[in-house]
Amino acid sequence: MKTWDPRIEEMPQDELKKLQYRLLKTLVYRLYSFSAFYHERMKDEGVHPDDIKSLEDARKLPFMTKSDLRDNYPDRIFTAARDELVRYHVSSGTTGKPTVVGYTSHDLDLWTTSLARSLTACGLGRGDVIQVSYGYGLFTGGLGMHYGAERIGATVVPTSVGNTERQIELMQDLGVTAIACTPSYLIHIGEVAETMGVSLQNDTDLRVGILGAEPWSEQMRDRISSQLGIRAYDIYGTSELSGPMFCECTEQQGIHIWGDIALTEIVDPDSGEPLDPGEKGELVFTILQKEALPMIRYRTGDITSLDVATCACGRTHPRIGRIQGRVDDMLIIRGINVFPSQIEHALLTIPEVGQHFQIVVDRKGALDTLLVRVEVGRDAFSDKITDLMTIKETVAHRLKNTLNVNVGVELVEPGSLPRFEGKAKRVIDRRVL
Amino acid sequence: MEKKSEYVIKQISVFSENRPGRLAAIAEALRKEKINIFAFSIAEANGFGVVRALVDNPERAHETLTDMGFMVSFTDVIAVKMRDEPGGLYETARILGDAGVNIEYSYAYSGKDAAVLVLRVDQAEEAIERIIEHGGELLSRSLFT
């Protein structure tokens, strides 16, 4: 099968716009009537559902950001009753509190449908064996891909992350044809395979990689294709949208965003003004059909551009280009979102260290490393090495608990880290994508 | 009691990142202030270290290094004279061991008159008392002020 749902995916653009408008209108009326949060937000902005008279009027609606979720932790802006929820996923927030996303069974179905279309678009289907090496659990990657792959009739090998040698053995023994993971983890798998004397290109049936959850580049794509002999596809999603949702088709000319699921805008990150197709700006989504946690004009913080032309594959839905950066200082370490502000908050709870810190991100082999350099507090200084080691371990432990990634810690002399008067530049990113 | 505290010496301890030039910066500061170093050691951990030194003027050394931004603290240690011949270290170590005094860390130097063992112990007074009892000799704090 080449197209999962041709009726929708190849719908003429004017019809698609009409459908989007209908869905938007329904959504806005529903939220205005049933959600105190959205009702107030719209009143503050002076917008009434009646003001939405065309699809373009969506821009009259107020934006949402990640902090709306944090401020309403865990579920105060959910618009489904608790017993209607069938799942939670949790991702990192910008500070101490994480972001919780709830799903009704309809929401899960929508998510799975979106992935079924996306996976079909990159040539997968019944007969494929898909190894899901995204993390299973609170992170959306594993479970999301899992159900998407099952929906298209593929066979899933739910390996999750880690135990790389075993992953490679299973890949050979079960005839895996596609793998879903972060691009850096796939490169790592390739390196480990080499040390095992296994060539992914010659000794496995692997032909497709569905890669995402972290920024990567065309150079990495070329490297993966030439070294591992597979076709690598870019996939996009965030937990606020549901999880991984949208993927490239075999044309590889951008990521198709299913218009009946999401209304896509690109806005100027400073002014919030809409930008034209082709212009680079912040990606903003309205999720048109979600029940538990509808997002209206959600500012993703990701920078990209939009292409509205019908794709050579015949799909009429708009496409976004590669993610080119962030409007904020969010880092993605091994697929996990890390905000410097989380590190700041965690350090504030440890009296033995100062409030100044520096983050060094690097890539050792294929995997990202995160090092936090922090000053020892003068009062905490002890002549005993063991006391200092305890401080170091406390910091590493606290950061690991907060961020969910392993963090190297370096204790430095007080006063030695740079001080900032304006916007702090605490991150040194040495990764070359 | 008076007698015993006479042998408790103020060692300076300086936190230092483990990178080239840090020891030179500390030593240069002491040179400028004409502070003499009797004995010193570096304790090394992953990425950082602690420089420990016995100097002729610990107060001024503390002040100078602190003004330069270093993190400095005083630590009480004792300094035991040893016979500079085989068995010298054994004698001192045995006295402390028999007395149940634990050594946290130690370093030594061999000078003109004798070898000296600098000790950070968990019970300084007990250590001093036993060493004197066994006819041992300790360096007085007056040498380091």
Coordinates of C-alpha atoms in Angstrom, one line a residue:
Chain A
M1 CA 0.0 0.0 0.0
K2 CA 1.4 3.4 -0.9
T3 CA -1.1 5.6 0.8
W4 CA -2.9 4.8 4.1
D5 CA -5.9 7.0 3.5
P6 CA -5.9 8.5 0.0
R7 CA -9.3 10.2 0.5
I8 CA -7.8 12.4 3.2
E9 CA -4.2 12.5 2.2
E10 CA -4.8 13.5 -1.4
M11 CA -7.8 15.7 -0.7
P12 CA -7.9 18.8 -2.9
Q13 CA -6.4 21.7 -0.9
D14 CA -9.5 23.9 -1.0
E15 CA -11.5 21.0 0.5
L16 CA -8.9 20.3 3.1
K17 CA -9.1 24.0 4.1
K18 CA -12.8 23.8 4.4
L19 CA -12.4 20.7 6.6
Q20 CA -9.8 22.4 8.7
Y21 CA -12.1 25.5 9.1
R22 CA -15.0 23.2 10.2
L23 CA -12.9 21.4 12.7
L24 CA -11.4 24.7 14.0
K25 CA -14.8 26.2 14.5
T26 CA -16.1 23.2 16.3
L27 CA -13.0 23.1 18.5
V28 CA -13.2 26.8 19.4
Y29 CA -16.9 26.6 20.3
R30 CA -16.4 23.5 22.4
L31 CA -13.5 25.0 24.3
Y32 CA -15.2 28.4 24.8
S33 CA -18.2 26.6 26.2
F34 CA -16.6 23.9 28.3
S35 CA -13.1 25.0 29.3
A36 CA -12.7 27.7 31.9
F37 CA -9.0 28.1 30.9
Y38 CA -9.8 28.7 27.2
H39 CA -12.8 30.7 27.9
E40 CA -10.9 33.2 30.0
R41 CA -7.9 33.2 27.7
M42 CA -10.2 34.1 24.7
K43 CA -12.0 36.7 26.8
D44 CA -8.7 38.3 27.8
E45 CA -7.8 38.4 24.1
G46 CA -11.2 39.8 23.2
V47 CA -12.0 36.9 20.8
H48 CA -15.4 35.2 20.6
P49 CA -15.9 32.0 18.6
D50 CA -18.2 34.0 16.3
D51 CA -15.1 36.0 15.3
I52 CA -13.7 33.0 13.6
K53 CA -15.2 33.4 10.1
S54 CA -12.4 31.8 8.0
L55 CA -9.4 29.6 8.5
E56 CA -7.2 32.7 8.4
D57 CA -9.1 34.0 11.5
A58 CA -7.2 31.4 13.5
R59 CA -4.5 34.0 14.0
K60 CA -7.0 36.0 16.1
L61 CA -6.8 33.2 18.8
P62 CA -4.4 33.6 21.7
F63 CA -1.2 31.5 21.7
M64 CA -0.4 28.7 24.2
T65 CA 3.0 27.8 25.5
K66 CA 4.7 25.1 27.5
S67 CA 4.3 27.3 30.6
D68 CA 0.5 27.1 30.3
L69 CA 0.9 23.4 30.9
R70 CA 3.4 23.9 33.8
D71 CA 1.2 26.5 35.4
N72 CA -1.8 24.2 35.3
Y73 CA 0.1 21.1 36.5
P74 CA -0.8 18.3 36.3
D75 CA -4.2 18.3 34.5
R76 CA -6.1 21.6 35.2
I77 CA -6.5 22.4 31.6
F78 CA -7.6 19.0 30.5
T79 CA -11.0 19.0 28.9
A80 CA -11.9 15.4 29.5
A81 CA -13.0 13.9 32.7
R82 CA -10.4 11.8 34.5
D83 CA -12.2 8.5 33.9
E84 CA -12.2 9.2 30.2
L85 CA -8.4 9.3 30.1
V86 CA -6.7 6.0 29.1
R87 CA -3.1 7.1 29.3
Y88 CA -0.7 9.7 30.6
H89 CA 2.7 10.7 29.2
V90 CA 5.1 13.0 31.0
S91 CA 7.9 15.1 29.6
S92 CA 10.3 17.6 31.1
G93 CA 9.0 21.0 31.9
T94 CA 11.1 24.2 31.9
T95 CA 11.5 24.1 35.7
G96 CA 10.9 21.7 38.5
K97 CA 7.5 20.6 37.3
P98 CA 7.1 18.2 34.3
T99 CA 4.5 18.5 31.6
V100 CA 1.7 16.0 31.7
V101 CA -0.3 15.0 28.6
G102 CA -3.5 13.0 29.0
Y103 CA -5.2 11.0 26.2
T104 CA -8.6 9.7 25.7
S105 CA -9.0 6.6 23.6
H106 CA -10.0 8.8 20.7
D107 CA -6.8 10.8 21.2
L108 CA -4.7 7.7 21.0
D109 CA -6.6 6.6 17.9
L110 CA -5.8 9.9 16.3
W111 CA -2.2 9.7 17.2
T112 CA -1.9 6.1 15.8
T113 CA -3.8 7.1 12.6
S114 CA -1.4 10.0 12.1
L115 CA 1.6 7.6 12.4
A116 CA -0.1 4.9 10.3
R117 CA -0.3 7.5 7.4
S118 CA 3.3 8.6 8.1
L119 CA 4.8 5.2 8.2
T120 CA 3.0 4.1 5.1
A121 CA 4.2 7.3 3.3
C122 CA 7.8 6.2 3.9
G123 CA 7.1 2.8 2.3
L124 CA 6.4 0.6 5.3
G125 CA 3.6 -1.8 5.8
R126 CA 2.5 -5.4 6.3
G127 CA 5.5 -7.7 6.0
D128 CA 7.9 -5.1 7.6
V129 CA 9.5 -5.9 10.9
I130 CA 9.9 -2.6 12.8
Q131 CA 12.3 -2.4 15.7
V132 CA 11.1 0.4 18.1
S133 CA 14.3 1.6 19.8
Y134 CA 12.8 4.7 21.3
G135 CA 12.3 4.7 25.0
Y136 CA 9.1 3.0 26.2
G137 CA 7.5 4.6 29.3
L138 CA 6.7 8.1 30.2
F139 CA 8.4 9.3 27.0
T140 CA 6.0 9.3 24.0
G141 CA 8.5 7.8 21.5
G142 CA 8.3 4.1 22.2
L143 CA 4.6 3.6 22.8
G144 CA 3.6 6.0 20.0
M145 CA 5.7 4.3 17.4
H146 CA 4.6 0.9 18.7
Y147 CA 0.9 1.4 18.0
G148 CA 1.5 3.2 14.8
A149 CA 3.6 0.3 13.5
E150 CA 1.0 -2.3 14.6
R151 CA -1.7 -0.3 12.9
I152 CA -0.1 -0.7 9.5
G153 CA 0.2 -4.4 10.0
A154 CA 3.9 -4.4 10.5
T155 CA 5.5 -6.7 13.1
V156 CA 6.9 -4.8 16.1
V157 CA 10.1 -5.6 18.0
P158 CA 9.7 -3.4 21.1
T159 CA 13.4 -3.3 22.2
S160 CA 13.2 0.2 23.7
V161 CA 16.6 1.9 24.3
G162 CA 19.8 0.2 25.5
N163 CA 21.4 -3.2 25.5
T164 CA 22.7 -2.5 22.0
E165 CA 24.4 -5.8 21.3
R166 CA 21.1 -7.7 22.0
Q167 CA 19.3 -5.2 19.7
I168 CA 21.7 -6.1 16.9
E169 CA 21.3 -9.8 17.5
L170 CA 17.5 -9.5 17.3
M171 CA 17.8 -7.4 14.3
Q172 CA 19.5 -10.2 12.5
D173 CA 17.5 -13.1 14.0
L174 CA 14.0 -11.5 13.4
G175 CA 14.7 -10.0 10.0
V176 CA 14.1 -6.4 11.1
T177 CA 13.5 -4.2 8.1
A178 CA 13.1 -0.8 9.8
I179 CA 14.2 0.8 13.0
A180 CA 12.7 3.8 14.8
C181 CA 15.1 5.6 17.1
T182 CA 17.2 8.8 17.4
P183 CA 19.7 9.3 14.6
S184 CA 22.6 9.3 17.1
Y185 CA 21.4 6.0 18.6
L186 CA 21.3 4.5 15.1
I187 CA 24.9 5.6 14.4
H188 CA 25.8 4.1 17.8
I189 CA 24.2 0.8 16.8
G190 CA 26.2 0.9 13.6
E191 CA 29.4 1.3 15.6
V192 CA 28.6 -1.4 18.0
A193 CA 27.6 -3.7 15.2
E194 CA 31.0 -3.1 13.6
T195 CA 32.8 -4.2 16.8
M196 CA 30.7 -7.3 16.7
G197 CA 31.7 -8.0 13.2
V198 CA 28.2 -7.4 11.9
S199 CA 27.6 -5.2 8.9
L200 CA 24.1 -3.7 9.0
Q201 CA 24.2 -3.3 5.3
N202 CA 25.2 -6.9 4.4
D203 CA 24.2 -9.0 7.4
T204 CA 20.7 -7.6 8.1
D205 CA 17.5 -6.8 6.2
L206 CA 17.4 -3.3 7.6
R207 CA 16.5 -0.8 4.9
V208 CA 14.6 2.1 6.6
G209 CA 15.3 4.3 9.6
I210 CA 12.6 6.5 11.1
L211 CA 14.7 9.0 13.0
G212 CA 13.8 11.8 15.2
A213 CA 13.4 13.2 18.7
E214 CA 16.6 15.2 18.4
P215 CA 18.0 17.7 15.9
W216 CA 19.9 16.3 13.0
S217 CA 21.1 17.3 9.6
E218 CA 21.4 16.3 5.9
Q219 CA 25.0 15.5 6.6
M220 CA 24.0 13.0 9.2
R221 CA 21.4 11.6 6.8
D222 CA 24.2 11.1 4.1
R223 CA 26.4 9.5 6.7
I224 CA 23.7 7.1 7.8
S225 CA 22.8 6.2 4.3
S226 CA 26.3 5.5 3.1
Q227 CA 27.6 3.8 6.2
L228 CA 24.6 1.7 7.1
G229 CA 23.0 1.3 3.7
I230 CA 19.5 2.4 4.7
R231 CA 17.1 5.1 3.8
A232 CA 16.7 7.5 6.7
Y233 CA 13.5 9.4 7.2
D234 CA 13.0 12.5 9.5
I235 CA 10.1 12.3 11.9
Y236 CA 8.6 15.1 14.0
G237 CA 6.5 15.4 17.1
T238 CA 6.4 16.7 20.6
S239 CA 4.6 15.3 23.6
E240 CA 2.3 18.3 23.5
L241 CA 1.0 17.2 20.1
S242 CA 0.7 13.6 21.4
G243 CA 4.2 12.4 20.5
P244 CA 6.0 11.5 17.3
M245 CA 3.3 12.3 14.6
F246 CA 4.6 13.4 11.2
C247 CA 7.1 12.0 8.9
E248 CA 8.6 12.5 5.4
C249 CA 7.3 10.6 2.5
T250 CA 9.6 8.7 0.0
E251 CA 10.1 12.0 -1.8
Q252 CA 11.9 13.3 1.3
Q253 CA 11.0 16.9 0.5
G254 CA 9.8 17.9 4.0
I255 CA 7.6 16.4 6.7
H256 CA 3.9 16.1 5.9
I257 CA 1.7 17.6 8.6
W258 CA -1.7 16.0 8.3
G259 CA -4.0 19.0 7.9
D260 CA -7.1 17.3 9.4
I261 CA -5.1 16.7 12.6
A262 CA -3.1 19.9 12.9
L263 CA -3.3 23.4 11.6
T264 CA 0.2 24.6 11.0
E265 CA 1.5 28.2 11.2
I266 CA 4.9 29.7 11.1
V267 CA 5.1 33.0 13.1
D268 CA 7.8 35.5 13.8
P269 CA 9.1 34.4 17.2
D270 CA 9.4 38.0 18.5
S271 CA 6.2 39.6 17.2
G272 CA 4.1 36.5 16.9
E273 CA 3.0 37.7 13.5
P274 CA 2.3 35.0 10.9
L275 CA 5.0 34.5 8.2
D276 CA 4.5 33.5 4.6
P277 CA 5.3 30.0 3.3
G278 CA 9.0 29.6 2.8
E279 CA 9.9 32.0 5.6
K280 CA 11.8 30.8 8.6
G281 CA 10.1 31.2 11.9
E282 CA 8.6 29.5 14.9
L283 CA 6.4 26.5 14.3
V284 CA 2.9 26.8 15.8
F285 CA 0.3 24.1 15.9
T286 CA -3.4 23.9 16.6
I287 CA -4.4 20.3 17.2
L288 CA -7.8 20.2 15.7
Q289 CA -9.3 17.0 17.1
K290 CA -7.9 16.3 20.5
E291 CA -10.3 15.7 23.4
A292 CA -8.2 15.5 26.6
L293 CA -5.7 18.2 26.0
P294 CA -6.5 20.4 22.9
M295 CA -3.8 22.8 22.0
I296 CA -4.6 26.0 20.3
R297 CA -1.8 27.8 18.5
Y298 CA 0.8 26.0 20.6
R299 CA 4.2 27.6 20.2
T300 CA 6.6 24.7 19.8
G301 CA 9.8 26.7 20.1
D302 CA 11.1 24.9 17.0
I303 CA 12.3 26.9 14.0
T304 CA 11.5 25.8 10.5
S305 CA 9.6 26.9 7.4
L306 CA 6.4 25.8 5.7
D307 CA 5.8 24.5 2.1
V308 CA 2.2 24.4 1.1
A309 CA 2.7 23.1 -2.5
T310 CA 1.2 19.7 -3.3
C311 CA 4.0 17.1 -2.9
A312 CA 5.3 15.1 -5.8
C313 CA 4.0 12.0 -3.9
G314 CA 0.4 13.4 -4.5
R315 CA -0.3 14.3 -0.9
T316 CA -1.8 17.7 -0.6
H317 CA -1.0 18.4 3.0
P318 CA 1.5 21.1 3.9
R319 CA 5.1 20.1 4.8
I320 CA 7.6 21.6 7.2
G321 CA 11.4 21.7 6.5
R322 CA 14.1 20.3 8.8
I323 CA 14.0 21.8 12.3
Q324 CA 16.8 24.4 12.2
G325 CA 17.0 25.4 15.9
R326 CA 15.1 26.6 18.9
V327 CA 13.7 30.0 19.9
D328 CA 14.6 29.2 23.5
D329 CA 17.6 27.6 25.1
M330 CA 16.1 24.0 25.2
L331 CA 18.7 21.3 24.6
I332 CA 17.9 17.8 23.3
I333 CA 20.1 15.2 24.9
R334 CA 19.6 11.7 23.6
G335 CA 16.1 12.5 22.7
I336 CA 15.3 14.1 26.1
N337 CA 14.4 17.8 26.4
V338 CA 16.6 19.6 28.8
F339 CA 16.1 23.2 29.8
P340 CA 19.0 25.1 31.5
S341 CA 16.4 26.5 33.9
Q342 CA 15.7 22.9 35.2
I343 CA 19.4 22.7 36.1
E344 CA 19.3 26.1 37.7
H345 CA 16.3 25.0 39.9
A346 CA 18.0 21.7 40.9
L347 CA 21.2 23.5 41.9
L348 CA 19.3 25.9 44.0
T349 CA 18.2 23.0 46.2
I350 CA 21.9 22.1 47.0
P351 CA 23.4 24.6 49.4
E352 CA 26.9 23.3 49.0
V353 CA 27.2 24.7 45.5
G354 CA 26.9 28.2 44.0
Q355 CA 24.2 29.4 41.7
H356 CA 26.5 29.9 38.7
F357 CA 26.9 27.0 36.3
Q358 CA 27.9 26.1 32.8
I359 CA 26.6 23.4 30.6
V360 CA 28.9 21.6 28.1
V361 CA 27.2 19.4 25.6
D362 CA 29.4 17.2 23.5
R363 CA 29.1 14.1 21.4
K364 CA 31.3 11.2 22.3
G365 CA 31.2 8.7 19.5
A366 CA 27.6 9.0 18.5
L367 CA 26.1 9.7 21.9
D368 CA 25.5 13.1 23.5
T369 CA 27.1 13.9 26.8
L370 CA 26.1 16.6 29.2
L371 CA 28.5 18.1 31.6
V372 CA 27.5 20.6 34.3
R373 CA 30.3 22.7 35.8
V374 CA 29.4 24.2 39.1
E375 CA 31.2 26.3 41.7
V376 CA 31.8 24.9 45.2
G377 CA 30.3 27.2 47.8
R378 CA 33.0 28.7 50.1
D379 CA 31.2 27.6 53.2
A380 CA 31.0 24.1 51.9
F381 CA 34.7 23.8 51.2
S382 CA 36.2 21.0 53.1
D383 CA 39.8 19.9 53.2
K384 CA 38.6 16.3 52.9
I385 CA 38.4 14.9 49.4
T386 CA 35.6 12.5 50.4
D387 CA 33.4 15.5 51.4
L388 CA 34.0 17.1 48.0
M389 CA 33.2 13.9 46.2
T390 CA 30.0 13.6 48.2
I391 CA 29.0 17.1 47.0
K392 CA 29.8 16.1 43.4
E393 CA 27.7 12.9 43.7
T394 CA 24.8 14.8 45.3
V395 CA 24.8 17.2 42.4
A396 CA 25.0 14.4 39.8
H397 CA 22.2 12.5 41.5
R398 CA 19.9 15.4 41.8
L399 CA 20.4 16.4 38.2
K400 CA 19.8 12.9 37.0
N401 CA 16.6 12.8 38.9
T402 CA 15.4 16.1 37.5
L403 CA 16.5 15.7 33.9
N404 CA 16.3 11.9 33.4
V405 CA 19.6 11.9 31.7
N406 CA 23.0 11.1 33.1
V407 CA 25.0 14.2 33.8
G408 CA 28.7 14.6 34.4
V409 CA 29.6 17.1 37.1
E410 CA 32.7 19.1 37.5
L411 CA 33.4 21.1 40.6
V412 CA 35.2 24.3 39.9
E413 CA 36.7 27.2 41.9
P414 CA 34.3 29.8 43.1
G415 CA 34.2 32.9 40.9
S416 CA 35.8 31.0 38.0
L417 CA 32.6 30.6 35.9
P418 CA 31.6 33.5 33.6
R419 CA 29.0 36.0 35.0
F420 CA 26.4 37.6 32.8
E421 CA 24.8 41.0 33.0
G422 CA 22.3 40.4 30.3
K423 CA 21.0 37.1 29.0
A424 CA 23.2 34.3 30.4
K425 CA 25.0 32.2 27.9
R426 CA 25.5 29.1 30.0
V427 CA 25.5 26.5 27.3
I428 CA 28.6 25.4 25.3
D429 CA 27.4 23.1 22.6
R430 CA 30.3 21.3 20.9
R431 CA 28.2 18.8 19.0
V432 CA 28.6 18.8 15.2
L433 CA 25.5 17.5 13.6
Chain B
M1 CA 45.8 21.1 77.9
E2 CA 47.8 24.2 77.2
K3 CA 50.7 22.1 76.4
K4 CA 48.9 19.9 73.9
S5 CA 47.3 22.7 71.8
E6 CA 50.8 24.1 71.3
Y7 CA 51.4 21.2 68.9
V8 CA 48.2 21.7 66.9
I9 CA 49.3 23.3 63.6
K10 CA 47.2 25.3 61.1
Q11 CA 47.6 23.8 57.7
I12 CA 46.2 25.7 54.8
S13 CA 44.1 23.8 52.3
V14 CA 43.3 25.2 48.9
F15 CA 40.7 24.0 46.4
S16 CA 42.0 23.8 42.9
E17 CA 40.7 22.7 39.6
N18 CA 42.8 20.1 38.0
R19 CA 44.3 22.0 35.1
P20 CA 47.7 23.4 34.2
G21 CA 48.9 26.5 36.0
R22 CA 46.8 26.3 39.1
L23 CA 49.7 25.2 41.4
A24 CA 51.9 27.9 39.8
A25 CA 49.3 30.5 40.6
I26 CA 49.2 29.5 44.3
A27 CA 53.0 29.2 44.6
E28 CA 53.5 32.6 42.9
A29 CA 51.1 34.3 45.4
L30 CA 53.0 32.8 48.3
R31 CA 56.4 33.8 46.8
K32 CA 55.2 37.4 46.4
E33 CA 54.2 37.6 50.0
K34 CA 57.5 36.0 51.0
I35 CA 55.8 33.1 52.6
N36 CA 57.9 30.0 53.0
I37 CA 56.4 26.5 52.4
F38 CA 57.7 23.9 54.8
A39 CA 55.8 21.0 53.4
F40 CA 53.0 20.4 51.0
S41 CA 51.0 17.8 49.1
I42 CA 48.3 17.6 46.5
A43 CA 45.3 15.4 47.0
E44 CA 43.8 14.6 43.7
A45 CA 40.2 13.6 42.8
N46 CA 38.3 13.4 39.5
G47 CA 38.7 16.9 38.0
F48 CA 39.8 18.8 41.1
G49 CA 42.3 18.6 43.9
V50 CA 43.1 20.0 47.3
V51 CA 46.5 21.6 47.8
R52 CA 47.6 21.3 51.4
A53 CA 50.6 23.2 52.8
L54 CA 52.4 24.0 56.0
V55 CA 53.7 27.6 55.7
D56 CA 55.5 30.0 58.0
N57 CA 52.6 32.4 58.0
P58 CA 49.3 30.6 57.6
E59 CA 47.1 33.7 58.4
R60 CA 48.8 35.8 55.7
A61 CA 48.7 32.9 53.2
H62 CA 45.0 32.5 53.9
E63 CA 44.3 36.1 53.4
T64 CA 46.4 36.5 50.2
L65 CA 44.9 33.4 48.5
T66 CA 41.4 34.3 49.5
D67 CA 41.8 37.8 48.1
M68 CA 42.9 36.2 44.8
G69 CA 39.7 34.3 44.7
F70 CA 40.9 30.9 45.9
M71 CA 38.9 28.9 48.3
V72 CA 41.0 28.4 51.4
S73 CA 40.5 26.8 54.7
F74 CA 42.5 26.0 57.8
T75 CA 42.8 22.5 59.0
D76 CA 44.4 21.3 62.2
V77 CA 47.2 18.9 61.8
I78 CA 50.1 17.7 63.8
A79 CA 53.8 17.3 62.7
V80 CA 55.8 14.5 64.2
K81 CA 59.6 14.3 64.0
M82 CA 60.8 10.9 63.0
R83 CA 64.2 9.3 63.0
D84 CA 65.4 9.5 59.4
E85 CA 66.4 5.9 59.3
P86 CA 64.7 2.5 58.7
G87 CA 61.8 2.0 61.2
G88 CA 61.3 5.7 61.8
L89 CA 57.8 5.8 60.3
Y90 CA 56.9 2.5 61.9
E91 CA 57.5 3.9 65.4
T92 CA 55.1 6.8 64.9
A93 CA 52.5 4.8 63.1
R94 CA 52.5 2.1 65.7
I95 CA 52.0 4.5 68.6
L96 CA 48.9 6.0 66.8
G97 CA 47.7 2.6 65.8
D98 CA 47.9 1.2 69.4
A99 CA 46.1 4.3 70.7
G100 CA 43.3 3.8 68.2
V101 CA 43.9 7.1 66.5
N102 CA 42.9 7.0 62.9
I103 CA 44.9 8.8 60.2
E104 CA 42.8 10.6 57.7
Y105 CA 45.7 11.7 55.5
S106 CA 49.4 12.3 55.8
Y107 CA 52.4 13.6 54.0
A108 CA 56.1 13.8 55.0
Y109 CA 59.3 15.6 54.3
S110 CA 62.9 14.9 55.1
G111 CA 64.7 18.0 56.4
K112 CA 68.1 18.9 57.7
D113 CA 67.4 17.9 61.4
A114 CA 64.9 15.1 61.0
A115 CA 62.2 13.7 58.9
V116 CA 58.8 15.1 59.6
L117 CA 55.4 13.4 59.3
V118 CA 52.4 15.7 58.9
L119 CA 49.3 14.0 60.0
R120 CA 45.6 14.8 59.9
V121 CA 44.1 12.5 62.6
D122 CA 40.6 12.1 64.1
Q123 CA 41.8 12.7 67.7
A124 CA 44.6 15.2 67.7
E125 CA 44.9 15.6 71.5
E126 CA 45.1 11.9 72.1
A127 CA 47.7 11.6 69.4
I128 CA 49.9 14.3 70.9
E129 CA 49.6 12.9 74.4
R130 CA 50.6 9.4 73.3
I131 CA 53.5 10.6 71.1
I132 CA 54.9 12.7 74.0
E133 CA 54.4 9.8 76.4
H134 CA 56.5 7.6 74.1
G135 CA 59.3 10.1 74.1
G136 CA 58.4 11.4 70.6
E137 CA 58.8 15.0 69.5
L138 CA 56.3 17.3 67.7
L139 CA 56.8 20.5 65.9
S140 CA 55.4 23.4 67.8
R141 CA 52.8 25.7 66.2
S142 CA 55.1 28.7 67.0
L143 CA 57.1 27.7 63.9
F144 CA 54.1 28.4 61.8
T145 CA 52.8 31.8 62.8

